[in-house]
mmCIF file of C-alpha atoms in Angstrom:
data_model
loop_
_atom_site.group_PDB
_atom_site.id
_atom_site.type_symbol
_atom_site.label_atom_id
_atom_site.label_comp_id
_atom_site.label_asym_id
_atom_site.label_seq_id
_atom_site.Cartn_x
_atom_site.Cartn_y
_atom_site.Cartn_z
ATOM 1 C CA MET N 28 134.112 39.452 31.202
ATOM 2 C CA SER N 29 134.129 42.567 29.279
ATOM 3 C CA CYS N 30 132.423 44.824 26.537
ATOM 4 C CA ILE N 31 134.587 44.732 23.349
ATOM 5 C CA LEU N 32 134.395 46.007 19.665
ATOM 6 C CA HIS N 33 135.650 43.896 17.313
ATOM 7 C CA ILE N 34 137.164 44.718 13.584
ATOM 8 C CA GLU N 35 137.908 42.716 10.978
ATOM 9 C CA THR N 36 139.039 43.905 7.445
ATOM 10 C CA SER N 37 141.868 41.604 6.697
ATOM 11 C CA THR N 38 140.359 40.165 3.584
ATOM 12 C CA SER N 39 137.626 40.773 0.880
ATOM 13 C CA ALA N 40 134.861 40.575 3.959
ATOM 14 C CA CYS N 41 134.162 43.651 5.945
ATOM 15 C CA SER N 42 132.683 42.961 9.437
ATOM 16 C CA VAL N 43 132.377 44.639 12.674
ATOM 17 C CA ALA N 44 131.108 43.039 16.170
ATOM 18 C CA LEU N 45 130.189 43.911 19.681
ATOM 19 C CA SER N 46 130.622 41.076 22.501
ATOM 20 C CA GLU N 47 129.544 41.564 26.075
ATOM 21 C CA ASP N 48 130.291 38.916 28.722
ATOM 22 C CA GLY N 49 131.859 36.477 26.209
ATOM 23 C CA GLN N 50 128.733 36.532 23.765
ATOM 24 C CA ASN N 51 128.185 38.663 20.608
ATOM 25 C CA VAL N 52 125.282 40.968 21.118
ATOM 26 C CA PHE N 53 125.964 43.060 17.681
ATOM 27 C CA LYS N 54 127.151 42.050 14.335
ATOM 28 C CA LYS N 55 127.236 43.302 10.980
ATOM 29 C CA GLU N 56 129.157 41.570 7.919
ATOM 30 C CA ASP N 57 129.457 42.190 4.469
ATOM 31 C CA LEU N 58 130.678 39.113 2.794
ATOM 32 C CA ASN N 59 130.953 40.353 -1.020
ATOM 33 C CA GLY N 60 133.692 43.160 -0.764
ATOM 34 C CA PRO N 61 136.146 44.423 -0.825
ATOM 35 C CA SER N 62 133.948 47.512 0.168
ATOM 36 C CA HIS N 63 135.715 48.273 3.706
ATOM 37 C CA ALA N 64 135.937 52.104 2.962
ATOM 38 C CA VAL N 65 132.249 52.311 2.567
ATOM 39 C CA SER N 66 130.969 49.638 4.643
ATOM 40 C CA LEU N 67 133.378 49.812 8.000
ATOM 41 C CA GLY N 68 132.402 53.355 8.972
ATOM 42 C CA VAL N 69 128.778 52.568 8.762
ATOM 43 C CA PHE N 70 128.953 49.114 10.557
ATOM 44 C CA VAL N 71 131.123 50.879 13.603
ATOM 45 C CA ASP N 72 128.597 53.812 13.944
ATOM 46 C CA GLU N 73 125.913 51.245 14.370
ATOM 47 C CA ALA N 74 127.896 49.015 16.788
ATOM 48 C CA LEU N 75 128.760 52.335 18.849
ATOM 49 C CA SER N 76 125.143 53.442 18.768
ATOM 50 C CA PHE N 77 123.927 50.113 19.660
ATOM 51 C CA ALA N 78 126.358 50.164 22.855
ATOM 52 C CA ASP N 79 125.542 53.832 23.707
ATOM 53 C CA SER N 80 121.538 53.258 23.583
ATOM 54 C CA HIS N 81 121.911 49.894 25.698
ATOM 55 C CA ALA N 82 124.040 51.953 28.361
ATOM 56 C CA MET N 83 127.154 49.340 27.580
ATOM 57 C CA LEU N 84 130.558 50.679 28.292
ATOM 58 C CA LEU N 85 133.292 49.607 25.983
ATOM 59 C CA ASP N 86 136.281 48.170 27.699
ATOM 60 C CA ALA N 87 138.553 47.829 24.412
ATOM 61 C CA VAL N 88 138.520 47.833 20.691
ATOM 62 C CA ALA N 89 140.010 44.656 19.026
ATOM 63 C CA VAL N 90 141.272 44.564 15.364
ATOM 64 C CA SER N 91 142.692 41.814 13.253
ATOM 65 C CA CYS N 92 145.648 42.894 12.307
ATOM 66 C CA GLY N 93 147.090 40.739 9.780
ATOM 67 C CA PRO N 94 148.436 39.152 7.457
ATOM 68 C CA GLY N 95 146.032 40.104 4.763
ATOM 69 C CA SER N 96 144.983 42.784 2.460
ATOM 70 C CA TYR N 97 147.250 45.551 2.667
ATOM 71 C CA THR N 98 144.515 48.212 2.156
ATOM 72 C CA GLY N 99 142.170 46.341 4.094
ATOM 73 C CA LEU N 100 144.224 46.003 6.990
ATOM 74 C CA ARG N 101 145.278 49.920 6.954
ATOM 75 C CA ILE N 102 141.672 50.991 7.079
ATOM 76 C CA GLY N 103 140.638 48.660 9.827
ATOM 77 C CA VAL N 104 143.545 49.376 12.185
ATOM 78 C CA SER N 105 143.216 53.017 11.322
ATOM 79 C CA MET N 106 139.520 52.790 12.636
ATOM 80 C CA ALA N 107 140.619 50.877 15.445
ATOM 81 C CA LYS N 108 142.931 53.259 16.699
ATOM 82 C CA GLY N 109 140.691 56.325 15.986
ATOM 83 C CA ILE N 110 138.056 54.877 18.283
ATOM 84 C CA CYS N 111 140.692 54.252 20.957
ATOM 85 C CA TYR N 112 141.918 57.710 21.002
ATOM 86 C CA GLY N 113 138.236 59.408 20.896
ATOM 87 C CA ARG N 114 137.183 57.213 23.817
ATOM 88 C CA ASN N 115 140.412 56.474 25.593
ATOM 89 C CA LEU N 116 140.499 52.636 25.473
ATOM 90 C CA PRO N 117 143.065 50.220 25.037
ATOM 91 C CA LEU N 118 143.773 48.615 21.810
ATOM 92 C CA ILE N 119 143.859 44.617 21.220
ATOM 93 C CA GLY N 120 145.594 43.340 18.047
ATOM 94 C CA LEU N 121 144.815 39.858 17.099
ATOM 95 C CA GLU N 122 146.471 37.739 14.419
ATOM 96 C CA THR N 123 143.955 37.058 11.618
ATOM 97 C CA LEU N 124 145.242 33.242 11.072
ATOM 98 C CA LYS N 125 144.236 32.886 14.825
ATOM 99 C CA VAL N 126 140.956 34.588 14.077
ATOM 100 C CA GLN N 127 140.635 31.897 11.358
ATOM 101 C CA CYS N 128 140.959 28.991 13.798
ATOM 102 C CA VAL N 129 138.359 29.920 16.249
ATOM 103 C CA PRO N 130 135.313 28.624 14.290
ATOM 104 C CA VAL N 131 137.162 25.356 13.715
ATOM 105 C CA LEU N 132 137.786 25.104 17.362
ATOM 106 C CA LEU N 133 134.439 25.902 18.228
ATOM 107 C CA TYR N 134 132.137 23.793 15.789
ATOM 108 C CA HIS N 135 134.349 21.108 14.506
ATOM 109 C CA ASP N 136 134.304 18.330 17.587
ATOM 110 C CA GLU N 137 135.720 15.802 15.092
ATOM 111 C CA LEU N 138 138.946 17.155 15.223
ATOM 112 C CA PRO N 139 141.611 14.590 16.702
ATOM 113 C CA ASP N 140 143.553 15.598 19.937
ATOM 114 C CA ASP N 141 146.949 15.551 17.769
ATOM 115 C CA ALA N 142 145.246 17.690 14.868
ATOM 116 C CA LEU N 143 147.179 20.751 13.717
ATOM 117 C CA LEU N 144 145.463 23.775 12.321
ATOM 118 C CA CYS N 145 146.871 25.573 9.114
ATOM 119 C CA PRO N 146 144.679 28.295 8.342
ATOM 120 C CA MET N 147 145.664 30.147 4.878
ATOM 121 C CA ILE N 148 144.828 33.615 3.237
ATOM 122 C CA ASP N 149 144.972 33.578 -0.433
ATOM 123 C CA ALA N 150 147.748 35.722 -1.807
ATOM 124 C CA ARG N 151 148.367 35.391 -5.465
ATOM 125 C CA ARG N 152 148.845 32.294 -8.063
ATOM 126 C CA MET N 153 150.017 29.572 -5.505
ATOM 127 C CA GLU N 154 151.108 31.723 -2.702
ATOM 128 C CA VAL N 155 149.233 31.568 0.429
ATOM 129 C CA TYR N 156 149.782 33.281 3.991
ATOM 130 C CA ALA N 157 149.786 30.340 6.337
ATOM 131 C CA ALA N 158 150.912 29.205 9.827
ATOM 132 C CA ILE N 159 150.657 25.830 11.732
ATOM 133 C CA TYR N 160 149.088 25.762 15.139
ATOM 134 C CA ASP N 161 148.325 22.935 17.636
ATOM 135 C CA ARG N 162 144.720 22.929 19.076
ATOM 136 C CA ALA N 163 145.732 25.237 21.927
ATOM 137 C CA LEU N 164 146.593 27.885 19.052
ATOM 138 C CA LYS N 165 150.457 27.440 20.209
ATOM 139 C CA PRO N 166 152.278 28.168 17.085
ATOM 140 C CA VAL N 167 154.171 24.948 15.643
ATOM 141 C CA ARG N 168 155.374 26.838 12.633
ATOM 142 C CA ASN N 169 155.359 30.526 12.148
ATOM 143 C CA ILE N 170 153.487 33.012 9.709
ATOM 144 C CA ALA N 171 154.928 32.901 6.351
ATOM 145 C CA ALA N 172 154.212 33.324 2.788
ATOM 146 C CA ASP N 173 154.217 29.947 1.033
ATOM 147 C CA ILE N 174 154.540 28.785 -2.465
ATOM 148 C CA VAL N 175 152.286 25.656 -2.150
ATOM 149 C CA ASP N 176 153.259 22.760 -4.280
ATOM 150 C CA GLU N 177 152.983 18.906 -3.858
ATOM 151 C CA SER N 178 156.022 18.859 -1.336
ATOM 152 C CA SER N 179 154.323 21.547 1.235
ATOM 153 C CA TYR N 180 153.936 20.878 4.750
ATOM 154 C CA LEU N 181 155.321 17.180 4.225
ATOM 155 C CA GLU N 182 157.346 17.239 7.941
ATOM 156 C CA PHE N 183 153.947 17.863 9.438
ATOM 157 C CA LEU N 184 151.488 15.480 7.311
ATOM 158 C CA GLU N 185 153.835 12.646 7.983
ATOM 159 C CA GLN N 186 153.312 13.245 11.575
ATOM 160 C CA HIS N 187 149.934 14.563 12.417
ATOM 161 C CA PRO N 188 146.525 15.013 10.681
ATOM 162 C CA VAL N 189 146.566 18.369 9.547
ATOM 163 C CA TYR N 190 143.309 20.341 8.912
ATOM 164 C CA PHE N 191 143.486 23.377 6.117
ATOM 165 C CA PHE N 192 141.035 26.331 5.877
ATOM 166 C CA GLY N 193 140.506 29.657 4.863
ATOM 167 C CA ASP N 194 140.366 31.307 1.237
ATOM 168 C CA GLY N 195 143.797 29.952 0.428
ATOM 169 C CA ALA N 196 143.094 26.521 1.307
ATOM 170 C CA ALA N 197 140.638 25.856 -1.615
ATOM 171 C CA LYS N 198 143.265 26.318 -4.525
ATOM 172 C CA CYS N 199 145.524 23.803 -2.616
ATOM 173 C CA LYS N 200 143.422 20.755 -2.660
ATOM 174 C CA GLU N 201 145.004 19.751 -6.056
ATOM 175 C CA LYS N 202 148.270 19.973 -4.733
ATOM 176 C CA ILE N 203 148.250 18.872 -1.086
ATOM 177 C CA THR N 204 147.010 15.173 -1.343
ATOM 178 C CA HIS N 205 148.617 13.394 1.335
ATOM 179 C CA PRO N 206 146.135 11.008 3.426
ATOM 180 C CA ASN N 207 146.611 13.484 6.735
ATOM 181 C CA ALA N 208 145.449 16.283 4.573
ATOM 182 C CA HIS N 209 141.934 17.609 5.818
ATOM 183 C CA PHE N 210 140.076 20.577 4.054
ATOM 184 C CA ILE N 211 137.507 22.370 5.978
ATOM 185 C CA ASP N 212 135.250 24.931 3.733
ATOM 186 C CA GLY N 213 133.643 27.892 4.376
ATOM 187 C CA ILE N 214 136.062 29.289 6.983
ATOM 188 C CA ARG N 215 136.960 33.074 6.856
ATOM 189 C CA PRO N 216 138.368 35.704 9.572
ATOM 190 C CA LEU N 217 134.940 37.584 10.699
ATOM 191 C CA ALA N 218 134.468 39.943 13.842
ATOM 192 C CA GLY N 219 132.004 37.625 15.478
ATOM 193 C CA MET N 220 134.804 35.011 15.981
ATOM 194 C CA MET N 221 137.278 37.351 17.759
ATOM 195 C CA PHE N 222 135.812 37.329 21.060
ATOM 196 C CA PRO N 223 137.480 34.565 22.733
ATOM 197 C CA LEU N 224 141.057 35.740 21.671
ATOM 198 C CA ALA N 225 140.099 39.455 22.620
ATOM 199 C CA GLU N 226 138.748 38.221 26.100
ATOM 200 C CA LYS N 227 141.971 36.458 26.659
ATOM 201 C CA ALA N 228 144.118 39.593 25.703
ATOM 202 C CA ILE N 229 141.885 41.634 28.149
ATOM 203 C CA ALA N 230 142.616 38.658 30.985
ATOM 204 C CA GLU N 231 146.637 38.867 30.197
ATOM 205 C CA GLN N 232 146.704 42.729 29.711
ATOM 206 C CA ASP N 233 147.829 42.331 26.610
ATOM 207 C CA PHE N 234 147.537 45.875 24.833
ATOM 208 C CA LYS N 235 148.910 47.653 21.848
ATOM 209 C CA ASP N 236 150.442 51.048 21.599
ATOM 210 C CA VAL N 237 147.888 53.000 20.213
ATOM 211 C CA ALA N 238 150.243 55.517 18.987
ATOM 212 C CA TYR N 239 152.750 53.361 17.408
ATOM 213 C CA PHE N 240 150.925 50.165 16.449
ATOM 214 C CA GLU N 241 150.969 48.944 12.891
ATOM 215 C CA PRO N 242 149.396 46.236 10.897
ATOM 216 C CA PHE N 243 151.059 42.712 10.354
ATOM 217 C CA TYR N 244 151.731 42.997 6.690
ATOM 218 C CA LEU N 245 154.145 40.218 6.234
ATOM 219 C CA LYS N 246 155.155 41.541 2.936
ATOM 220 C CA GLU N 247 155.403 44.912 1.990
ATOM 221 C CA PHE N 248 153.038 46.855 -0.407
ATOM 222 C CA VAL N 249 154.317 47.142 -3.813
ATOM 223 C CA ALA N 250 152.675 49.588 -6.405
ATOM 224 C CA GLY N 251 152.478 48.498 -9.888
ATOM 225 C CA THR N 252 154.092 50.696 -12.597
ATOM 226 C CA PRO N 253 151.405 52.742 -14.470
ATOM 227 C CA LYS N 254 151.441 51.539 -18.254
ATOM 228 C CA LYS N 255 152.323 54.444 -20.666
ATOM 229 C CA LEU N 256 149.454 55.530 -22.790
ATOM 230 C CA ILE N 257 151.566 56.986 -25.573
#
């Protein structure tokens, strides 16, 4: 087991956690954001101070790498890379949608064996960033930006119970009404849920190149054109 610093800034929430031997020993969260530029540095300083004061030697830094908020992802990945440079640590990049699946798998024993998981991140209007995984987190359908309507995900719903969750799922309830569709409320990607995936990455030596690693934006950032004042 390892000591890992976890950073999650892909949505409006900002969270940092420190895990040792597969358990969280430190956790800070701001769920009322987005305030990543203000909160993240404070949370990371507190986590590193906790580790240093308890003689805990970090083995890696894990960061949730998208998809999600363009600004949030850049802030989180930049912070993670800076710590890796400064402390000569390996970098772990975790798919945000897989991070969202962790609390569902850990705390929802009622899921049938053939259940499929569909984590969703709110994009805009009826668009979501979503993927479909089986219970082993093997991709059944890769990450995509979906415009949700009454026919969305029918090929999977006809064959399996599908569990939808995340901040993009709430707005889909009126559109996705198939009997095999189930919705789980209160799920969001948080640093405190990253340790199972990060431990697996360390075991498999699945590290990112600190110099060249970039977040997975899925869609390029498009800046709006300022309105003319005169």
